[in-house]
Short mmCIF file of C-alpha atoms in Angstrom, two decimals:
data_model
loop_
_atom_site.label_atom_id
_atom_site.label_comp_id
_atom_site.label_asym_id
_atom_site.label_seq_id
_atom_site.Cartn_x
_atom_site.Cartn_y
_atom_site.Cartn_z
CA MET N 332 111.32 111.22 84.90
CA ARG N 333 113.37 112.00 81.51
CA SER N 334 116.07 114.61 83.65
CA ILE N 335 117.21 112.13 85.75
CA PHE N 336 117.35 109.23 83.38
CA GLY N 337 121.25 108.91 83.65
CA VAL N 338 121.14 108.39 87.81
CA VAL N 339 117.62 106.89 88.80
CA PHE N 340 119.33 103.36 89.43
CA LEU N 341 122.22 104.86 91.17
CA PHE N 342 121.63 103.47 94.54
CA LEU N 343 119.10 100.67 93.86
CA MET N 344 121.33 97.75 95.10
CA GLN N 345 122.16 99.72 98.06
CA ALA N 346 121.22 97.38 100.72
CA GLN N 347 118.65 98.45 103.48
CA ALA N 348 117.88 97.20 107.18
CA PHE N 349 114.70 95.50 105.88
CA GLU N 350 113.53 93.22 102.99
CA ILE N 351 110.02 92.88 101.49
CA SER N 352 109.33 90.16 99.43
CA LYS N 353 106.23 88.35 97.79
CA GLN N 354 105.69 84.40 98.75
CA SER N 355 102.44 82.88 97.86
CA GLY N 356 100.65 86.36 96.98
CA LYS N 357 101.40 87.39 100.33
CA LEU N 358 104.18 90.17 101.19
CA ILE N 359 106.48 89.30 104.13
CA LEU N 360 108.45 91.80 106.12
CA SER N 361 112.16 90.62 106.85
CA GLY N 362 114.01 92.15 109.14
CA ALA N 363 114.96 92.90 112.80
CA CYS N 364 112.22 92.40 115.14
CA GLU N 365 112.05 95.72 116.44
CA GLU N 366 112.49 97.95 113.83
CA GLY N 367 109.73 95.47 111.95
CA LYS N 368 107.28 96.04 114.45
CA SER N 369 107.63 99.73 114.28
CA ILE N 370 107.38 99.79 110.44
CA TYR N 371 104.12 97.16 110.65
CA SER N 372 102.37 99.39 112.98
CA SER N 373 102.98 102.74 110.73
CA LEU N 374 101.86 100.50 107.80
CA ALA N 375 99.09 99.35 109.67
CA ARG N 376 98.44 103.76 110.38
CA TRP N 377 98.60 103.83 106.46
CA SER N 378 95.66 101.11 105.62
CA THR N 379 94.15 103.11 108.13
CA ASN N 380 94.31 106.42 106.70
CA ALA N 381 94.05 105.13 103.12
CA LYS N 382 90.65 103.41 103.96
CA THR N 383 91.24 100.18 102.20
CA GLY N 384 88.88 98.55 105.17
CA LYS N 385 91.70 95.80 105.87
CA THR N 386 92.12 94.65 108.98
CA CYS N 387 95.92 95.01 109.96
CA ASP N 388 96.61 94.73 114.18
CA PRO N 389 100.10 95.95 115.32
CA ALA N 390 99.01 94.01 118.72
CA ALA N 391 99.42 90.66 116.47
CA VAL N 392 103.51 91.09 116.33
CA ALA N 393 103.34 92.69 119.65
CA GLY N 394 104.78 89.62 121.72
CA GLU N 395 107.64 89.23 119.12
CA SER N 396 110.69 90.53 120.32
CA GLY N 397 114.95 90.32 119.66
CA GLY N 398 116.20 88.71 116.28
CA SER N 399 114.71 88.52 112.90
CA CYS N 400 111.32 88.40 112.22
CA ASN N 401 109.21 87.58 109.00
CA LEU N 402 105.95 89.55 109.22
CA ASP N 403 103.17 89.75 107.14
CA ILE N 404 101.96 92.87 105.81
CA THR N 405 99.31 92.03 103.30
CA ASP N 406 96.59 93.35 105.12
CA CYS N 407 98.66 96.52 106.45
CA VAL N 408 99.04 98.17 102.83
CA PRO N 409 96.68 99.43 100.16
CA GLU N 410 96.01 96.84 97.17
CA HIS N 411 98.23 98.54 94.73
CA VAL N 412 101.33 97.68 97.01
CA VAL N 413 100.21 93.92 97.08
CA LYS N 414 99.46 93.78 93.31
CA TYR N 415 102.55 96.05 92.38
CA HIS N 416 105.44 95.97 94.77
CA GLY N 417 108.24 95.02 92.75
CA ALA N 418 106.44 94.73 89.26
CA THR N 419 107.39 96.86 86.34
CA PRO N 420 105.65 98.19 83.23
CA GLU N 421 105.95 96.37 79.65
CA VAL N 422 107.10 100.15 78.62
CA ASP N 423 108.51 103.36 79.91
CA GLY N 424 106.64 106.18 81.13
CA PRO N 425 104.41 105.12 84.73
CA ASN N 426 107.19 106.88 86.78
CA CYS N 427 107.44 108.95 90.43
CA TRP N 428 104.69 111.82 90.06
CA ASN N 429 102.10 108.98 88.64
CA LEU N 430 102.36 106.85 91.42
CA SER N 431 102.12 109.79 94.28
CA LEU N 432 98.91 111.06 92.59
CA VAL N 433 97.51 107.62 91.91
CA MET N 434 97.91 106.65 95.43
CA SER N 435 96.67 109.88 96.93
CA LYS N 436 93.24 108.69 94.40
CA ILE N 437 93.68 112.07 92.76
CA LEU N 438 94.76 109.97 88.99
CA PRO N 439 92.62 106.88 88.15
CA ALA N 440 95.80 104.79 86.37
CA MET N 441 99.34 104.17 85.97
CA ARG N 442 100.67 106.11 83.10
CA TYR N 443 103.52 108.93 82.38
CA SER N 444 103.09 112.47 84.47
CA THR N 445 104.63 115.65 83.54
CA PRO N 446 106.18 117.70 86.29
CA GLU N 447 103.58 120.23 85.07
CA GLU N 448 100.60 117.78 86.23
CA MET N 449 102.86 117.13 89.60
CA ASN N 450 102.80 121.16 90.39
CA PHE N 451 99.50 121.73 89.43
CA TYR N 452 98.26 119.09 92.00
CA MET N 453 100.15 119.45 94.72
CA ARG N 454 98.20 122.40 96.14
CA PRO N 455 94.46 123.65 96.78
CA PRO N 456 91.57 122.28 96.01
CA LEU N 457 92.94 118.78 96.26
CA CYS N 458 96.25 119.62 98.24
CA ARG N 459 97.43 121.12 101.29
CA ALA N 460 101.12 121.95 102.37
CA LEU N 461 102.23 120.49 105.66
CA LYS N 462 103.67 123.36 108.02
CA ASP N 463 107.31 123.58 109.39
CA GLY N 464 106.43 121.35 112.55
CA GLU N 465 103.48 119.51 111.29
CA LYS N 466 103.29 116.13 112.16
CA LYS N 467 103.24 113.71 108.77
CA GLU N 468 101.19 111.30 108.60
CA PRO N 469 101.38 107.60 106.48
CA GLY N 470 99.81 108.30 102.92
CA ASP N 471 101.42 111.63 102.97
CA VAL N 472 102.79 112.70 99.65
CA GLY N 473 106.61 114.24 99.21
CA ALA N 474 107.57 116.37 96.64
CA ILE N 475 111.27 116.54 96.22
CA ARG N 476 112.72 119.62 93.94
CA GLN N 477 115.51 121.26 92.32
CA ILE N 478 115.86 124.30 94.12
CA ALA N 479 116.66 126.46 90.81
CA GLY N 480 117.75 130.38 92.17
CA VAL N 481 116.06 132.52 94.50
CA ALA N 482 112.10 131.91 94.86
CA LYS N 483 112.49 129.39 92.35
CA THR N 484 112.13 125.31 92.38
CA THR N 485 111.62 122.65 89.75
CA GLU N 486 110.13 119.02 90.21
CA TYR N 487 112.35 115.92 90.75
CA HIS N 488 110.86 113.31 92.36
CA GLY N 489 107.08 112.64 94.05
CA PHE N 490 107.17 109.36 96.92
CA ILE N 491 104.26 108.32 99.52
CA TYR N 492 105.90 108.89 103.00
CA ILE N 493 104.80 106.29 105.36
CA ASP N 494 107.64 107.31 108.20
CA GLU N 495 111.00 108.01 109.05
CA LYS N 496 111.99 104.68 108.08
CA ILE N 497 109.94 103.32 105.04
CA ALA N 498 108.39 104.92 101.53
CA TYR N 499 106.68 103.91 98.42
CA SER N 500 107.99 104.84 95.51
CA LYS N 501 108.88 104.35 91.59
CA ASN N 502 112.49 105.83 91.16
CA GLY N 503 111.93 106.72 87.43
CA PHE N 504 109.83 106.59 84.58
CA SER N 505 112.06 103.72 82.82
CA SER N 506 110.27 100.38 82.41
CA MET N 507 113.14 98.88 84.41
CA ALA N 508 112.45 100.48 87.65
CA PRO N 509 109.86 98.71 90.03
CA TYR N 510 107.11 99.98 92.49
CA GLU N 511 108.52 99.20 95.67
CA LEU N 512 108.67 99.74 99.40
CA GLN N 513 111.69 101.11 100.27
CA THR N 514 113.48 102.75 103.05
CA LEU N 515 113.12 106.76 103.16
CA ASP N 516 116.58 107.12 103.25
CA LYS N 517 117.06 105.49 99.58
CA VAL N 518 114.94 107.81 98.31
CA TYR N 519 116.54 110.53 99.67
CA ARG N 520 119.80 109.16 98.52
CA THR N 521 119.05 108.46 94.75
CA TYR N 522 117.53 111.78 94.60
CA GLU N 523 120.47 113.39 96.53
CA VAL N 524 118.56 115.17 99.21
CA PRO N 525 121.39 116.36 101.58
CA ASP N 526 121.07 115.21 105.12
CA LYS N 527 121.00 118.80 106.36
CA PRO N 528 118.79 120.96 108.33
CA GLY N 529 116.08 122.77 106.25
CA CYS N 530 116.47 120.19 103.24
CA ARG N 531 114.21 117.23 104.66
CA GLN N 532 111.72 119.12 106.84
CA ASN N 533 108.01 119.77 105.29
CA VAL N 534 108.66 123.17 104.00
CA ILE N 535 111.15 124.21 101.23
CA ASN N 536 113.10 127.16 101.63
CA SER N 537 114.33 128.38 97.95
CA LYS N 538 116.61 131.12 99.14
CA SER N 539 118.39 127.79 101.20
CA SER N 540 122.05 127.56 99.47
CA GLN N 541 122.69 124.50 100.98
CA CYS N 542 120.38 122.18 99.32
CA GLY N 543 120.54 121.32 95.46
CA GLN N 544 117.56 119.51 96.22
CA ALA N 545 114.85 119.44 98.92
CA VAL N 546 111.62 118.11 99.96
CA ALA N 547 108.23 119.15 101.07
CA PHE N 548 105.45 117.31 102.35
CA TYR N 549 101.50 117.42 101.35
CA ARG N 550 98.26 116.19 102.37
CA CYS N 551 95.97 115.31 99.75
CA ASP N 552 92.28 114.72 99.24
CA SER N 553 90.75 112.38 96.31
CA MET N 554 89.41 113.95 93.41
CA GLU N 555 86.34 111.51 93.64
CA SER N 556 85.49 113.68 97.36
CA TYR N 557 86.19 116.79 95.71
CA LEU N 558 83.47 115.94 92.60
CA GLN N 559 80.87 115.13 95.32
CA LYS N 560 81.34 118.15 97.59
CA ASN N 561 81.05 120.37 93.99
CA GLN N 562 77.94 119.20 92.85
CA ASN N 563 77.56 122.52 90.52
CA VAL N 564 80.21 121.10 88.42
CA PRO N 565 78.26 120.40 85.12
CA ASP N 566 77.40 117.18 83.89
CA GLN N 567 79.37 117.20 80.71
CA VAL N 568 82.47 118.39 82.77
CA ARG N 569 81.60 115.37 84.91
CA GLU N 570 81.05 113.29 81.89
CA SER N 571 84.34 114.15 80.33
CA PHE N 572 86.27 112.79 83.53
CA LYS N 573 84.45 109.68 83.49
CA ASN N 574 85.94 109.04 80.19
CA MET N 575 89.23 109.92 80.84
CA ASP N 576 89.30 108.09 83.85
CA ALA N 577 88.06 105.38 81.67
CA ALA N 578 90.57 105.82 78.74
CA GLU N 579 93.35 106.15 81.45
CA ASN N 580 92.45 102.93 82.77
CA CYS N 581 92.50 101.27 79.04
CA VAL N 582 96.10 102.60 78.80
CA GLN N 583 97.43 100.86 81.70
CA GLU N 584 95.88 97.35 81.17
CA ALA N 585 97.67 97.48 77.73
CA MET N 586 101.05 98.67 79.25
CA PHE N 587 101.06 95.97 82.04
CA LYS N 588 100.19 93.55 79.67
CA GLY N 589 102.29 94.54 77.08
CA ASP N 590 99.19 94.92 74.06
CA ALA N 591 98.69 96.87 71.67
CA LEU N 592 95.84 99.73 72.22
CA SER N 593 93.03 99.04 69.98
CA ALA N 594 92.27 100.85 67.21
CA GLU N 595 88.91 101.46 69.46
CA ALA N 596 90.63 102.47 72.74
CA ARG N 597 92.46 105.42 70.41
CA LYS N 598 89.44 106.59 69.12
CA ASN N 599 88.06 106.67 72.37
CA LEU N 600 90.82 108.97 73.73
CA ARG N 601 90.71 111.21 70.72
CA ASP N 602 86.54 111.54 71.04
CA THR N 603 86.97 112.50 74.28
CA GLY N 604 89.30 115.41 73.91
CA VAL N 605 87.31 116.44 70.55
CA ALA N 606 83.54 116.35 72.60
CA LEU N 607 85.47 118.31 75.65
CA VAL N 608 86.91 121.26 73.25
CA GLU N 609 83.82 121.78 71.52
CA TYR N 610 81.54 121.77 74.47
CA LEU N 611 83.92 124.52 75.76
CA GLN N 612 84.01 126.28 72.66
CA ASP N 613 80.45 127.13 73.10
CA ALA N 614 80.48 127.36 77.19
CA LYS N 615 80.16 131.03 77.51
CA ASN N 616 76.21 130.39 76.16
CA LYS N 617 75.55 127.94 78.68
CA PRO N 618 74.05 128.91 81.75
CA GLU N 619 75.32 125.79 84.01
CA VAL N 620 79.08 126.93 83.12
CA ALA N 621 78.54 130.67 84.07
CA LYS N 622 77.16 129.71 87.58
CA MET N 623 81.11 127.80 88.26
CA LYS N 624 83.48 129.81 90.43
CA SER N 625 86.42 130.31 88.29
CA GLU N 626 88.76 129.13 90.76
CA GLU N 627 86.80 125.66 90.50
CA ARG N 628 86.14 126.22 86.34
CA ASP N 629 90.09 126.60 86.15
CA PHE N 630 90.85 123.74 88.26
CA LEU N 631 88.64 121.44 86.40
CA LEU N 632 89.43 122.24 82.62
CA GLY N 633 93.15 122.71 83.76
CA SER N 634 93.50 118.88 85.29
CA LEU N 635 91.81 117.27 82.28
CA GLN N 636 93.95 119.50 80.09
CA LEU N 637 97.35 118.41 81.85
CA ARG N 638 95.73 114.61 81.75
CA LEU N 639 95.24 114.65 78.03
CA ALA N 640 98.76 116.05 77.27
CA ALA N 641 100.05 113.36 79.95
CA LEU N 642 98.63 111.07 78.40
CA GLY N 643 99.79 111.70 74.74
CA GLU N 644 103.58 112.05 76.08
CA GLN N 645 102.31 108.05 77.69
CA LEU N 646 101.24 106.93 73.73
CA GLN N 647 104.90 108.39 72.23
CA PHE N 648 106.82 106.05 75.09
CA VAL N 649 104.31 103.11 74.11
CA ALA N 650 104.74 104.14 70.42
CA MET N 651 108.49 104.20 70.37
CA GLU N 652 108.53 101.15 72.28
CA ARG N 653 106.78 99.10 69.75
CA GLN N 654 107.30 101.52 66.60
CA ASP N 655 103.44 101.82 66.13
CA ARG N 656 102.56 104.22 63.23
CA ASP N 657 98.90 104.42 64.33
CA THR N 658 99.69 104.99 68.28
CA PHE N 659 102.17 107.93 67.21
CA LYS N 660 99.52 109.40 65.43
CA THR N 661 97.18 109.00 68.52
CA ALA N 662 99.70 110.55 70.35
CA GLY N 663 100.15 113.53 68.09
CA GLU N 664 96.37 114.05 67.93
CA LEU N 665 96.05 114.25 71.75
CA LYS N 666 98.23 116.66 72.15
CA TYR N 667 97.04 118.77 69.59
CA VAL N 668 93.48 118.30 71.55
CA ALA N 669 95.14 119.38 74.94
CA GLU N 670 96.49 122.16 73.24
CA MET N 671 92.86 123.09 71.67
CA LEU N 672 91.58 122.71 75.22
CA GLN N 673 93.64 124.92 76.97
CA ALA N 674 93.24 127.71 73.95
CA SER N 675 89.42 126.85 74.69
CA ALA N 676 89.58 127.40 78.83
CA LYS N 677 91.71 130.33 78.38
CA GLN N 678 89.01 131.92 76.01
CA LEU N 679 86.39 131.21 78.77
CA ARG N 680 88.49 132.98 81.18
CA LYS N 681 88.80 135.97 79.01
CA GLY N 682 84.82 136.01 78.22
CA ALA N 683 84.47 135.76 81.96
CA ARG N 684 85.84 138.88 82.91
#
């Protein structure tokens, strides 16, 4: 996140009570046995909640006690964690908000996500805010926000809550910041969430003067589940989501392998956005669009517009890193297409009134 570039690594070297390392393709949790067993159990619940299909039985470590333990947690976490814990992308961009949305299965791939994107999704139809006092579950999203005045907050950081001791986070958009299982306290200290009443609960009180930053928690459903439940979504819109997914996966692969984005990939990105804009410009004459509920239409079109804009931001990072003129051009084109999509969606809303 650009707004906190100077602070994201402030506490990276601070010690934590446990250590997670990769050994021969396995993730190993090392530390005090009692704490390790507690964390292992929470990770097992996360794996179940995420429907990973893995078998992770906390009873397998129930006999361990006292001293230090090394616990194999490979089957207790989603595959993303097994693959990317400790890893960094080749270029700047992929950040905390994106990780939160990817792990919630709202977005398909790792890239830069804008604060507007995070804020857009942390509400119905995909996410709901937990109530104060409601029990948090492994896999819930934590949204740290700056309190910017009465009844106003701004997005500051996002992470995956596992339990009160551990979280999954990428602390910043820098290519030096790894994806990491880390203590929840490290997340709070890095992003300066005071350990005071009202700052670390489920709901943010934006009128509170004691919290410069505070955290709120959300439980989310996947985009795939939403599209399955809403069968009246037009085929052209569904196809746009599939094309966007493919484009984002392509960008992710290029970023983590260090490859340049191919001319074909850049063309596909442009074509996806332009095809959607052309479709929407004539949408008022399409009966399938007229049948959509306004809130459904606004959500789907808003999602596509934000994704195009964020991809444009990510390609700017790539272009700056590699001084790639073609990628700079594609980034500008995507931003322009995103603006066109936004304008088309607004016209569609006016026409529906």
